[in-house]
XYZ file of C-alpha atoms in Angstrom:
304
model
C -15.684 8.207 2.738
C -12.318 9.699 2.523
C -13.225 11.541 -0.703
C -16.581 12.888 0.977
C -14.225 14.706 4.075
C -11.435 15.386 1.323
C -14.186 17.902 -0.968
C -16.230 18.812 3.015
C -13.001 20.170 4.135
C -11.524 21.436 2.026
C -15.028 24.063 0.931
C -15.143 24.424 4.461
C -11.993 24.941 5.345
C -11.434 27.244 2.293
C -14.382 29.616 3.163
C -12.981 30.169 6.573
C -9.502 31.396 5.223
C -11.171 33.406 2.904
C -12.896 35.035 5.102
C -10.428 35.782 8.056
C -7.473 36.245 4.716
C -9.886 39.329 3.190
C -10.199 40.878 7.107
C -6.386 40.180 7.455
C -5.327 42.099 4.672
C -8.212 44.479 4.299
C -6.453 45.253 7.748
C -3.088 45.753 6.218
C -4.136 47.990 3.711
C -5.761 50.551 5.946
C -2.282 50.382 7.702
C -3.674 48.630 10.855
C -2.266 45.720 11.203
C -1.528 45.572 14.505
C -5.546 44.038 14.565
C -4.803 41.584 12.500
C -3.345 39.181 15.549
C -6.215 39.640 17.390
C -8.526 38.252 13.871
C -6.249 35.026 14.067
C -7.071 35.094 17.503
C -10.429 34.299 17.308
C -10.353 31.709 14.505
C -7.175 30.026 16.392
C -10.273 30.042 19.346
C -12.296 29.094 16.668
C -11.095 25.259 16.298
C -10.043 24.733 19.854
C -13.737 25.339 20.187
C -14.884 22.821 17.012
C -12.443 20.610 18.657
C -14.363 20.169 21.884
C -18.115 20.515 19.783
C -16.388 17.398 17.974
C -15.493 15.280 21.353
C -18.884 16.297 22.898
C -20.850 14.957 19.514
C -18.830 12.044 19.763
C -19.971 11.742 23.402
C -23.845 12.355 22.748
C -23.179 9.359 19.439
C -21.939 7.106 22.691
C -24.449 7.495 25.189
C -26.935 7.041 21.951
C -25.662 3.904 21.246
C -25.917 2.731 24.983
C -29.174 2.768 24.732
C -29.935 0.852 21.591
C -31.181 4.902 19.934
C -28.062 5.443 17.905
C -29.584 4.486 14.584
C -32.049 6.928 14.590
C -29.367 9.711 15.649
C -27.547 8.667 12.763
C -30.547 8.617 10.547
C -31.229 11.978 11.791
C -27.781 13.856 11.143
C -27.693 12.210 7.495
C -31.080 13.785 6.601
C -29.751 17.251 7.977
C -26.867 16.787 6.812
C -28.179 16.404 3.571
C -30.121 19.789 3.649
C -27.490 21.503 5.084
C -24.751 20.519 2.041
C -27.003 22.041 -0.292
C -27.958 25.226 1.572
C -24.091 25.815 1.776
C -23.698 25.580 -2.388
C -26.605 27.532 -2.961
C -25.209 30.183 -0.110
C -21.885 30.407 -1.800
C -22.603 30.982 -4.955
C -25.232 33.443 -4.133
C -22.691 35.834 -1.286
C -19.556 34.531 -2.861
C -19.433 38.244 -4.620
C -20.597 40.063 -1.396
C -18.877 38.811 0.909
C -15.261 40.962 0.302
C -17.240 44.514 0.730
C -19.366 42.622 3.443
C -16.248 41.690 5.593
C -14.544 45.040 5.054
C -16.929 46.786 5.781
C -17.914 45.394 9.318
C -14.182 45.459 10.244
C -13.827 49.209 9.425
C -16.450 49.731 12.400
C -14.476 47.915 14.387
C -11.705 49.565 13.509
C -13.382 53.301 13.731
C -14.660 52.300 17.474
C -11.256 50.487 18.562
C -13.418 46.951 19.555
C -11.268 44.454 19.728
C -13.590 42.349 21.408
C -15.884 42.365 18.262
C -12.936 41.892 15.764
C -11.817 38.523 17.792
C -15.625 37.380 18.480
C -16.508 38.235 15.242
C -13.669 35.914 12.837
C -14.264 33.475 15.982
C -18.067 33.013 15.088
C -16.648 32.840 10.711
C -14.248 29.937 11.822
C -16.311 28.212 14.382
C -20.027 27.827 11.777
C -17.561 26.545 9.342
C -15.674 23.891 12.315
C -19.617 23.072 13.520
C -20.411 21.824 10.119
C -17.519 20.392 8.859
C -17.800 17.776 12.437
C -21.933 17.312 11.551
C -21.290 16.047 8.437
C -18.367 13.668 9.050
C -20.499 12.131 11.582
C -22.828 11.988 8.535
C -20.795 10.393 6.094
C -19.123 8.171 8.694
C -21.982 6.800 10.298
C -20.998 8.694 13.867
C -17.073 7.969 13.806
C -16.072 11.348 13.947
C -12.335 10.572 14.675
C -11.901 8.239 11.783
C -12.877 11.450 8.987
C -10.739 13.419 10.697
C -7.779 11.464 11.169
C -8.180 10.299 7.586
C -6.373 11.738 4.849
C -8.782 12.471 3.107
C -9.516 15.767 6.124
C -5.674 16.361 6.399
C -5.789 16.816 2.242
C -8.739 19.011 1.951
C -7.352 21.199 4.391
C -4.072 21.689 2.869
C -5.212 21.783 -0.586
C -7.889 24.730 1.417
C -4.372 26.379 2.021
C -2.457 26.012 -0.779
C -5.481 27.664 -2.765
C -5.931 30.700 -0.401
C -2.620 31.253 -0.223
C -1.853 31.746 -3.918
C -5.464 33.267 -4.211
C -3.439 36.503 -1.830
C -0.881 36.263 -3.332
C -2.510 36.671 -6.684
C -1.146 33.979 -8.415
C -3.529 31.657 -8.405
C -4.671 32.044 -12.379
C -8.375 30.121 -12.227
C -10.732 32.341 -10.228
C -12.700 31.289 -7.135
C -15.375 31.539 -8.989
C -14.687 27.852 -10.658
C -13.404 26.243 -7.893
C -16.727 26.993 -6.206
C -18.738 25.499 -8.798
C -16.772 22.602 -9.524
C -16.896 21.832 -5.712
C -20.767 22.288 -5.350
C -21.149 19.836 -8.109
C -19.582 17.577 -5.982
C -21.265 18.377 -2.629
C -24.652 18.467 -4.049
C -23.872 14.547 -5.849
C -22.703 13.832 -2.213
C -25.715 15.221 -0.791
C -28.040 13.398 -2.577
C -26.164 9.999 -1.929
C -26.360 11.168 1.536
C -30.321 11.654 1.254
C -30.689 8.104 -0.598
C -28.966 6.057 1.956
C -31.430 7.950 4.550
C -33.929 6.264 2.761
C -32.545 3.539 2.543
C -31.815 3.164 6.466
C -35.609 3.869 7.061
C -36.438 0.788 5.074
C -34.410 -1.148 6.823
C -36.016 -0.133 10.037
C -38.735 -1.061 8.938
C -40.013 2.678 9.223
C -41.107 2.976 6.029
C -41.942 0.720 3.248
C -42.297 0.289 -0.442
C -43.741 0.081 -3.406
C -40.607 -2.381 -5.469
C -37.892 -3.481 -2.835
C -35.415 -3.794 -5.424
C -36.134 -1.608 -9.046
C -33.092 -3.140 -10.885
C -30.155 -6.213 -9.555
C -26.745 -4.952 -11.134
C -25.134 -7.054 -8.567
C -23.086 -8.539 -11.788
C -21.670 -5.344 -12.506
C -20.546 -3.691 -9.410
C -22.004 -4.882 -5.884
C -22.400 -2.090 -3.556
C -19.835 -3.603 -0.765
C -17.524 -5.949 -1.091
C -20.071 -7.970 1.714
C -22.304 -8.478 -1.408
C -19.766 -9.510 -3.897
C -18.725 -12.702 -1.486
C -22.241 -13.218 -1.683
C -22.601 -12.949 -5.452
C -19.469 -15.271 -6.150
C -20.613 -17.558 -3.394
C -24.153 -17.984 -5.110
C -22.971 -18.142 -8.789
C -20.140 -18.808 -8.977
C -18.240 -15.890 -10.886
C -17.281 -12.694 -9.951
C -18.683 -9.537 -10.268
C -16.951 -7.236 -13.555
C -16.267 -4.364 -10.577
C -15.669 -5.498 -7.278
C -17.411 -4.965 -3.702
C -14.640 -1.944 -2.901
C -15.280 0.001 -6.063
C -18.982 -0.393 -5.351
C -18.529 1.058 -1.830
C -16.448 3.718 -2.590
C -19.454 4.997 -5.441
C -21.672 4.242 -2.491
C -19.750 6.639 -0.086
C -19.468 9.255 -2.793
C -22.631 9.288 -4.524
C -25.457 6.977 -3.054
C -24.853 4.487 -5.494
C -26.953 0.951 -4.817
C -26.751 -1.982 -6.918
C -30.435 -3.344 -6.154
C -32.048 0.451 -5.001
C -35.993 0.790 -4.344
C -38.165 2.602 -6.190
C -38.432 5.190 -3.630
C -34.393 5.931 -3.669
C -34.368 5.748 -7.251
C -37.576 8.401 -6.626
C -36.082 10.372 -4.300
C -32.540 10.826 -6.481
C -34.144 11.508 -9.236
C -36.388 13.901 -7.484
C -33.286 15.950 -5.580
C -31.360 16.637 -8.722
C -35.422 17.741 -10.297
C -35.894 20.256 -7.830
C -32.267 21.509 -7.892
C -32.499 22.012 -11.711
C -35.857 23.995 -10.432
C -34.327 25.938 -7.430
C -31.267 27.027 -9.907
C -33.583 27.975 -12.822
C -35.979 30.734 -11.091
C -33.020 31.779 -8.773
C -30.701 32.541 -11.071
C -32.274 32.511 -14.090
C -34.216 35.639 -12.606
C -30.734 37.370 -11.827
C -30.092 37.136 -15.415
C -32.881 38.305 -16.820
C -32.738 41.401 -14.056
C -28.905 41.935 -15.195
C -30.139 41.888 -18.925
C -32.782 44.874 -18.737
C -30.339 46.753 -16.385
C -27.933 46.632 -19.049
C -30.627 47.460 -21.337
C -31.745 50.159 -19.877
C -28.840 51.607 -19.243
C -27.663 51.430 -23.609
C -30.741 53.231 -23.735
C -29.810 55.981 -21.267
C -26.445 56.101 -22.823
C -27.776 56.370 -26.277
């Protein structure tokens, strides 16, 4: 859970900090530093609002638990989070190049009109979006215990790293391009999204909402149980220790959706998810690359 929280917090916080940093840097560059405080005011209000959202979300989850419906809400959150995480990675990959010009264009309009309220609301909505997404993802990876994720070392570390990276970026000391950062962290986020998808399917099967053609495609509990309880049962039934402990298994289960005894549907969903991601990447970015190559050829012909 902590590694998941670290990656998610890092991605969300870094995006918010970069956008706020782009806006404040632009205002300073055009000698409008007096507006910077309004941007930070909007960001601060968004952080406070995100905390309120987290509290309300936790109250709703607790309310559902008293009605014995919590498990269904958790399953829904898991599936929605898997979709949102995937969408987040693709959105950032497509819009990272245009974020700077887009933010500066909007801020230029606010400055020309002297629209302080617009500046506050713009930074508020940008940061609030990241905050609400983080709350939602925390609910998914912790099974509804948002507070555990917020107070854990993963979220704190992710926020710290995001602050350091954004500081280094705006001070011009960071040698690694942000594009590379987003690619690497995006790959891990995709793995987390795939794991959540598989966990959701497993929960639906446990609830008997969907069945299974083959409940266990394979059984590698002897190698690495997916939970300490499975570890204890294996030792009890066989009198032998698995190669890796259930503590390691639960780490991989939380991070990548690992299962020592997956159903056929879980295996197919996991493989199918990456096939879909590959096809999306190929169609979206392949088409863009071909278009760029054609444009370059046209420019070369015009020059000649």
